[in-house]
Amino acid sequence: MRSVASLDAAEARALVGVLFDLDDTVLDHGQLTLAAYGALWKLRDAGLRLVAVTGRPYSWADVVARTWPVDAAIAENGAVAIVRESGRVVVTERASATERGERSARLKEIVAAASRELPEVGLADDVAGRLTDVTWDIGEHVTVPEAQVSALMALIQRHGARTTRSSVHVHATFEVDDKATGVTRMLCETQHEDATAARHRWAYVGDSANDAPCFSAFRSTFGVANVRGAVARLSVPPRWVASRERGAGFAEIADALVRARGGPVPSGA
Ligand SMILES: [Mg+2]
């Protein structure tokens, strides 16, 4: 990982937009700082489009898509897309009602098994807002030992589900998408992107293991400083890294991108 301070103009100017994770990337332990929110506007005022790409529930991302300066939000690690269109939002979730019901029943079996085998690990407090997956709290309100996190992820896999983790949650899902496939499909279907060109036209900023698919898929990838704690779980680390953590790191990356592009460009110019 190279310092974001050495980002070059050619790479920065090739970008049309920035994809960004929420927890511990833009958010500081769940809170949106003035610096991070200002950084979003700075990027937008520099002519870049913005898309949040989070493991958080559909219900949370719906609020982000409606109220933040973004074009869209991807929720539940790629499974749900919420896109702004003419002042409204359009929600896309690919499973049929039958598939959704079957997957929900299988997820409930995993929740029951986890509560029997690992009763000390509790569900996250955002599960009620989810459409496609289930989450356990490993670092949001409690700190779960790594041995229990590993045991939970192994249990999920034994039940045939996919699992990933962020800095705050372990996820179980029967969806096939990850953050990279989910956001790329949305870019192609709603933002008139080509799937291959998008990899060079959109940057990604993240911090954790569930960001690994995007760190691998996109060319211009950035980690806030706390990504260093997750590097051992990343098959491909981000190419650029900030010196500061979380929201301050996101603001540092935004400053570097805008500076490398040659300063603010009026929107619509
Ligand atoms: Mg994160």
Short mmCIF file of C-alpha atoms and ligand atoms in Angstrom, two decimals:
data_model
loop_
_atom_site.label_atom_id
_atom_site.label_comp_id
_atom_site.label_asym_id
_atom_site.label_seq_id
_atom_site.Cartn_x
_atom_site.Cartn_y
_atom_site.Cartn_z
CA MET A 1 0.00 0.00 0.00
CA ARG A 2 1.37 3.40 -1.00
CA SER A 3 0.70 6.71 0.71
CA VAL A 4 -2.30 8.51 -0.75
CA ALA A 5 -0.16 11.65 -0.72
CA SER A 6 1.68 10.28 -3.77
CA LEU A 7 -1.49 9.72 -5.85
CA ASP A 8 -0.82 10.81 -9.42
CA ALA A 9 -2.92 13.15 -11.56
CA ALA A 10 -3.48 10.71 -14.43
CA GLU A 11 -5.10 8.11 -12.19
CA ALA A 12 -7.19 10.69 -10.31
CA ARG A 13 -8.38 12.39 -13.50
CA ALA A 14 -9.50 9.09 -15.03
CA LEU A 15 -12.17 8.75 -12.34
CA VAL A 16 -15.84 9.63 -12.71
CA GLY A 17 -16.89 8.55 -9.24
CA VAL A 18 -16.04 7.22 -5.80
CA LEU A 19 -17.55 4.13 -4.17
CA PHE A 20 -17.21 4.11 -0.41
CA ASP A 21 -17.85 1.86 2.58
CA LEU A 22 -19.62 3.31 5.62
CA ASP A 23 -18.58 1.69 8.94
CA ASP A 24 -15.10 2.70 10.04
CA THR A 25 -14.43 4.24 6.61
CA VAL A 26 -16.74 7.28 6.42
CA LEU A 27 -18.24 6.69 9.87
CA ASP A 28 -16.30 6.87 13.15
CA HIS A 29 -17.68 4.10 15.35
CA GLY A 30 -21.11 4.65 13.77
CA GLN A 31 -21.05 8.45 13.71
CA LEU A 32 -20.73 10.80 10.76
CA THR A 33 -18.21 13.55 11.51
CA LEU A 34 -18.28 17.02 10.01
CA ALA A 35 -14.95 16.29 8.29
CA ALA A 36 -16.28 13.13 6.62
CA TYR A 37 -19.54 14.68 5.49
CA GLY A 38 -17.65 17.72 4.20
CA ALA A 39 -15.37 15.37 2.27
CA LEU A 40 -18.38 13.86 0.47
CA TRP A 41 -19.47 17.33 -0.67
CA LYS A 42 -15.91 18.18 -1.65
CA LEU A 43 -15.77 15.13 -3.92
CA ARG A 44 -19.17 15.92 -5.39
CA ASP A 45 -18.25 19.56 -5.98
CA ALA A 46 -15.13 18.31 -7.78
CA GLY A 47 -17.42 16.58 -10.31
CA LEU A 48 -17.23 13.05 -8.91
CA ARG A 49 -20.32 10.88 -8.49
CA LEU A 50 -20.74 9.04 -5.19
CA VAL A 51 -22.13 5.62 -4.22
CA ALA A 52 -22.21 4.16 -0.70
CA VAL A 53 -21.42 0.42 -0.63
CA THR A 54 -22.21 -1.04 2.77
CA GLY A 55 -22.95 -4.22 4.65
CA ARG A 56 -25.60 -2.30 6.57
CA PRO A 57 -29.30 -3.07 6.05
CA TYR A 58 -31.42 -2.00 3.12
CA SER A 59 -33.39 0.24 5.52
CA TRP A 60 -30.27 2.20 6.51
CA ALA A 61 -28.98 2.55 2.94
CA ASP A 62 -32.41 3.76 1.83
CA VAL A 63 -32.00 6.77 4.14
CA VAL A 64 -28.45 7.39 2.87
CA ALA A 65 -29.64 7.29 -0.76
CA ARG A 66 -32.45 9.72 -0.02
CA THR A 67 -30.56 12.23 2.13
CA TRP A 68 -26.82 12.19 1.34
CA PRO A 69 -25.15 13.72 -1.75
CA VAL A 70 -24.96 10.33 -3.49
CA ASP A 71 -26.34 8.82 -6.70
CA ALA A 72 -27.05 5.44 -5.12
CA ALA A 73 -26.39 3.12 -2.20
CA ILE A 74 -25.62 -0.60 -2.22
CA ALA A 75 -26.73 -2.43 0.93
CA GLU A 76 -26.25 -5.83 2.57
CA ASN A 77 -22.85 -6.38 0.91
CA GLY A 78 -24.13 -6.14 -2.66
CA ALA A 79 -27.55 -7.76 -2.45
CA VAL A 80 -29.72 -4.62 -2.60
CA ALA A 81 -29.36 -1.50 -4.77
CA ILE A 82 -31.09 1.80 -3.98
CA VAL A 83 -30.79 4.33 -6.80
CA ARG A 84 -31.92 7.97 -6.89
CA GLU A 85 -34.03 8.71 -9.93
CA SER A 86 -35.79 12.04 -10.44
CA GLY A 87 -35.97 12.80 -6.75
CA ARG A 88 -37.22 9.35 -5.78
CA VAL A 89 -35.39 6.11 -5.03
CA VAL A 90 -35.74 2.80 -6.86
CA VAL A 91 -34.94 -0.36 -4.89
CA THR A 92 -33.66 -3.44 -6.71
CA GLU A 93 -33.44 -6.79 -4.99
CA ARG A 94 -33.13 -9.76 -7.31
CA ALA A 95 -34.63 -12.73 -5.44
CA SER A 96 -38.25 -13.75 -6.07
CA ALA A 97 -40.69 -13.84 -3.17
CA THR A 98 -40.38 -17.65 -3.12
CA GLU A 99 -36.59 -17.55 -3.06
CA ARG A 100 -36.67 -14.87 -0.38
CA GLY A 101 -38.93 -17.01 1.82
CA GLU A 102 -36.76 -20.11 1.41
CA ARG A 103 -33.56 -18.21 2.17
CA SER A 104 -35.14 -16.53 5.18
CA ALA A 105 -36.15 -19.91 6.62
CA ARG A 106 -32.62 -21.27 6.15
CA LEU A 107 -31.14 -18.16 7.80
CA LYS A 108 -33.43 -18.71 10.79
CA GLU A 109 -32.01 -22.24 11.13
CA ILE A 110 -28.50 -20.78 11.24
CA VAL A 111 -29.54 -18.23 13.85
CA ALA A 112 -31.01 -21.03 15.97
CA ALA A 113 -27.88 -23.18 15.61
CA ALA A 114 -25.62 -20.25 16.50
CA SER A 115 -27.64 -19.45 19.61
CA ARG A 116 -27.29 -23.12 20.73
CA GLU A 117 -23.57 -23.54 19.92
CA LEU A 118 -22.31 -19.99 20.54
CA PRO A 119 -24.79 -18.43 22.98
CA GLU A 120 -22.26 -15.77 23.98
CA VAL A 121 -22.37 -14.20 20.46
CA GLY A 122 -25.50 -12.09 19.95
CA LEU A 123 -27.28 -10.79 16.89
CA ALA A 124 -26.55 -7.23 15.74
CA ASP A 125 -29.09 -4.55 16.56
CA ASP A 126 -29.80 -3.82 12.86
CA VAL A 127 -31.22 -7.21 11.83
CA ALA A 128 -34.82 -5.95 11.76
CA GLY A 129 -34.02 -3.68 8.80
CA ARG A 130 -32.52 -6.42 6.63
CA LEU A 131 -33.98 -8.05 3.52
CA THR A 132 -31.38 -10.65 2.59
CA ASP A 133 -28.92 -11.50 5.36
CA VAL A 134 -28.38 -11.88 9.10
CA THR A 135 -25.68 -10.23 11.20
CA TRP A 136 -24.03 -10.87 14.54
CA ASP A 137 -22.31 -8.13 16.55
CA ILE A 138 -18.57 -8.81 16.85
CA GLY A 139 -17.24 -5.27 17.30
CA GLU A 140 -20.01 -2.68 17.35
CA HIS A 141 -21.34 -2.75 20.91
CA VAL A 142 -19.25 -5.69 22.15
CA THR A 143 -15.82 -7.10 21.30
CA VAL A 144 -16.05 -10.81 20.47
CA PRO A 145 -12.82 -12.87 20.73
CA GLU A 146 -11.36 -14.00 17.40
CA ALA A 147 -11.84 -17.69 18.29
CA GLN A 148 -15.60 -17.15 18.60
CA VAL A 149 -15.72 -15.10 15.38
CA SER A 150 -13.96 -17.95 13.56
CA ALA A 151 -16.30 -20.53 15.11
CA LEU A 152 -19.35 -18.52 14.04
CA MET A 153 -18.09 -18.14 10.46
CA ALA A 154 -17.36 -21.89 10.31
CA LEU A 155 -20.86 -22.68 11.60
CA ILE A 156 -22.40 -20.45 8.90
CA GLN A 157 -20.39 -22.20 6.19
CA ARG A 158 -21.37 -25.65 7.50
CA HIS A 159 -24.99 -24.65 6.89
CA GLY A 160 -24.20 -23.86 3.26
CA ALA A 161 -24.34 -20.07 3.54
CA ARG A 162 -21.72 -17.53 2.57
CA THR A 163 -20.13 -15.41 5.26
CA THR A 164 -18.05 -12.27 5.42
CA ARG A 165 -17.13 -9.80 8.12
CA SER A 166 -16.74 -6.08 8.60
CA SER A 167 -15.16 -4.30 11.54
CA VAL A 168 -18.50 -4.55 13.37
CA HIS A 169 -20.43 -7.60 12.11
CA VAL A 170 -20.30 -11.18 10.83
CA HIS A 171 -22.79 -11.75 8.00
CA ALA A 172 -24.60 -14.90 6.84
CA THR A 173 -26.28 -14.87 3.43
CA PHE A 174 -27.52 -17.11 0.64
CA GLU A 175 -27.10 -14.32 -1.93
CA VAL A 176 -24.47 -14.77 -4.64
CA ASP A 177 -23.43 -11.12 -4.77
CA ASP A 178 -20.59 -9.44 -2.95
CA LYS A 179 -19.92 -5.72 -2.81
CA ALA A 180 -18.04 -5.77 -6.15
CA THR A 181 -20.61 -7.71 -8.20
CA GLY A 182 -23.53 -5.85 -6.64
CA VAL A 183 -22.16 -2.38 -7.27
CA THR A 184 -20.86 -3.22 -10.76
CA ARG A 185 -24.29 -4.50 -11.84
CA MET A 186 -25.94 -1.37 -10.51
CA LEU A 187 -23.42 0.83 -12.37
CA CYS A 188 -24.12 -1.04 -15.62
CA GLU A 189 -27.91 -1.17 -15.27
CA THR A 190 -28.53 2.37 -14.00
CA GLN A 191 -25.42 4.53 -14.57
CA HIS A 192 -24.72 3.55 -18.21
CA GLU A 193 -21.34 2.03 -17.34
CA ASP A 194 -19.46 -0.75 -19.10
CA ALA A 195 -18.54 -3.45 -16.59
CA THR A 196 -14.85 -3.47 -17.54
CA ALA A 197 -14.40 0.28 -17.97
CA ALA A 198 -16.08 0.85 -14.60
CA ARG A 199 -13.12 -0.79 -12.88
CA HIS A 200 -10.91 2.12 -13.98
CA ARG A 201 -13.52 4.87 -13.79
CA TRP A 202 -14.66 4.35 -10.20
CA ALA A 203 -12.45 4.42 -7.09
CA TYR A 204 -13.23 2.40 -3.97
CA VAL A 205 -12.56 3.40 -0.35
CA GLY A 206 -12.87 0.88 2.48
CA ASP A 207 -11.39 -0.59 5.62
CA SER A 208 -12.28 -4.20 6.17
CA ALA A 209 -12.64 -7.81 4.98
CA ASN A 210 -16.03 -7.30 3.33
CA ASP A 211 -14.34 -4.64 1.17
CA ALA A 212 -11.91 -7.23 -0.26
CA PRO A 213 -14.00 -7.93 -3.40
CA CYS A 214 -13.89 -4.23 -4.31
CA PHE A 215 -10.21 -3.88 -3.44
CA SER A 216 -9.67 -6.67 -5.95
CA ALA A 217 -12.15 -5.55 -8.63
CA PHE A 218 -11.37 -1.84 -8.95
CA ARG A 219 -8.07 -0.25 -10.02
CA SER A 220 -8.01 2.85 -7.81
CA THR A 221 -8.50 1.48 -4.31
CA PHE A 222 -7.97 3.32 -1.04
CA GLY A 223 -7.86 2.25 2.58
CA VAL A 224 -8.30 4.46 5.63
CA ALA A 225 -5.43 3.86 8.07
CA ASN A 226 -7.37 1.31 10.15
CA VAL A 227 -7.38 -1.01 7.12
CA ARG A 228 -3.94 -2.08 8.35
CA GLY A 229 -5.69 -4.10 11.07
CA ALA A 230 -7.57 -6.11 8.43
CA VAL A 231 -4.77 -6.62 5.90
CA ALA A 232 -4.17 -10.20 7.01
CA ARG A 233 -7.78 -11.02 6.00
CA LEU A 234 -7.58 -9.25 2.62
CA SER A 235 -6.67 -11.32 -0.44
CA VAL A 236 -5.84 -8.02 -2.17
CA PRO A 237 -5.07 -4.90 -0.11
CA PRO A 238 -5.95 -1.41 -1.37
CA ARG A 239 -3.26 0.21 -3.52
CA TRP A 240 -3.34 3.50 -1.59
CA VAL A 241 -3.61 4.13 2.13
CA ALA A 242 -4.34 7.21 4.24
CA SER A 243 -2.29 8.16 7.30
CA ARG A 244 -5.41 8.83 9.37
CA GLU A 245 -8.19 6.50 10.49
CA ARG A 246 -11.91 6.39 9.67
CA GLY A 247 -13.61 9.69 8.75
CA ALA A 248 -10.42 11.72 9.01
CA GLY A 249 -8.75 9.22 6.68
CA PHE A 250 -11.66 9.48 4.25
CA ALA A 251 -11.29 13.28 4.27
CA GLU A 252 -7.54 12.86 3.64
CA ILE A 253 -8.28 10.62 0.64
CA ALA A 254 -10.87 13.08 -0.69
CA ASP A 255 -8.35 15.94 -0.39
CA ALA A 256 -5.72 13.89 -2.22
CA LEU A 257 -8.13 12.97 -5.02
CA VAL A 258 -9.30 16.54 -5.55
CA ARG A 259 -5.77 17.92 -5.36
CA ALA A 260 -4.46 15.33 -7.82
CA ARG A 261 -7.31 16.11 -10.23
CA GLY A 262 -6.15 19.74 -10.27
CA GLY A 263 -8.48 21.34 -7.79
CA PRO A 264 -12.26 21.84 -7.65
CA VAL A 265 -14.18 21.79 -10.90
CA PRO A 266 -17.65 23.40 -10.85
CA SER A 267 -20.32 20.68 -11.07
CA GLY A 268 -21.77 20.52 -14.57
CA ALA A 269 -18.61 22.01 -16.08
MG MG B 1 -16.18 -0.89 7.06
#
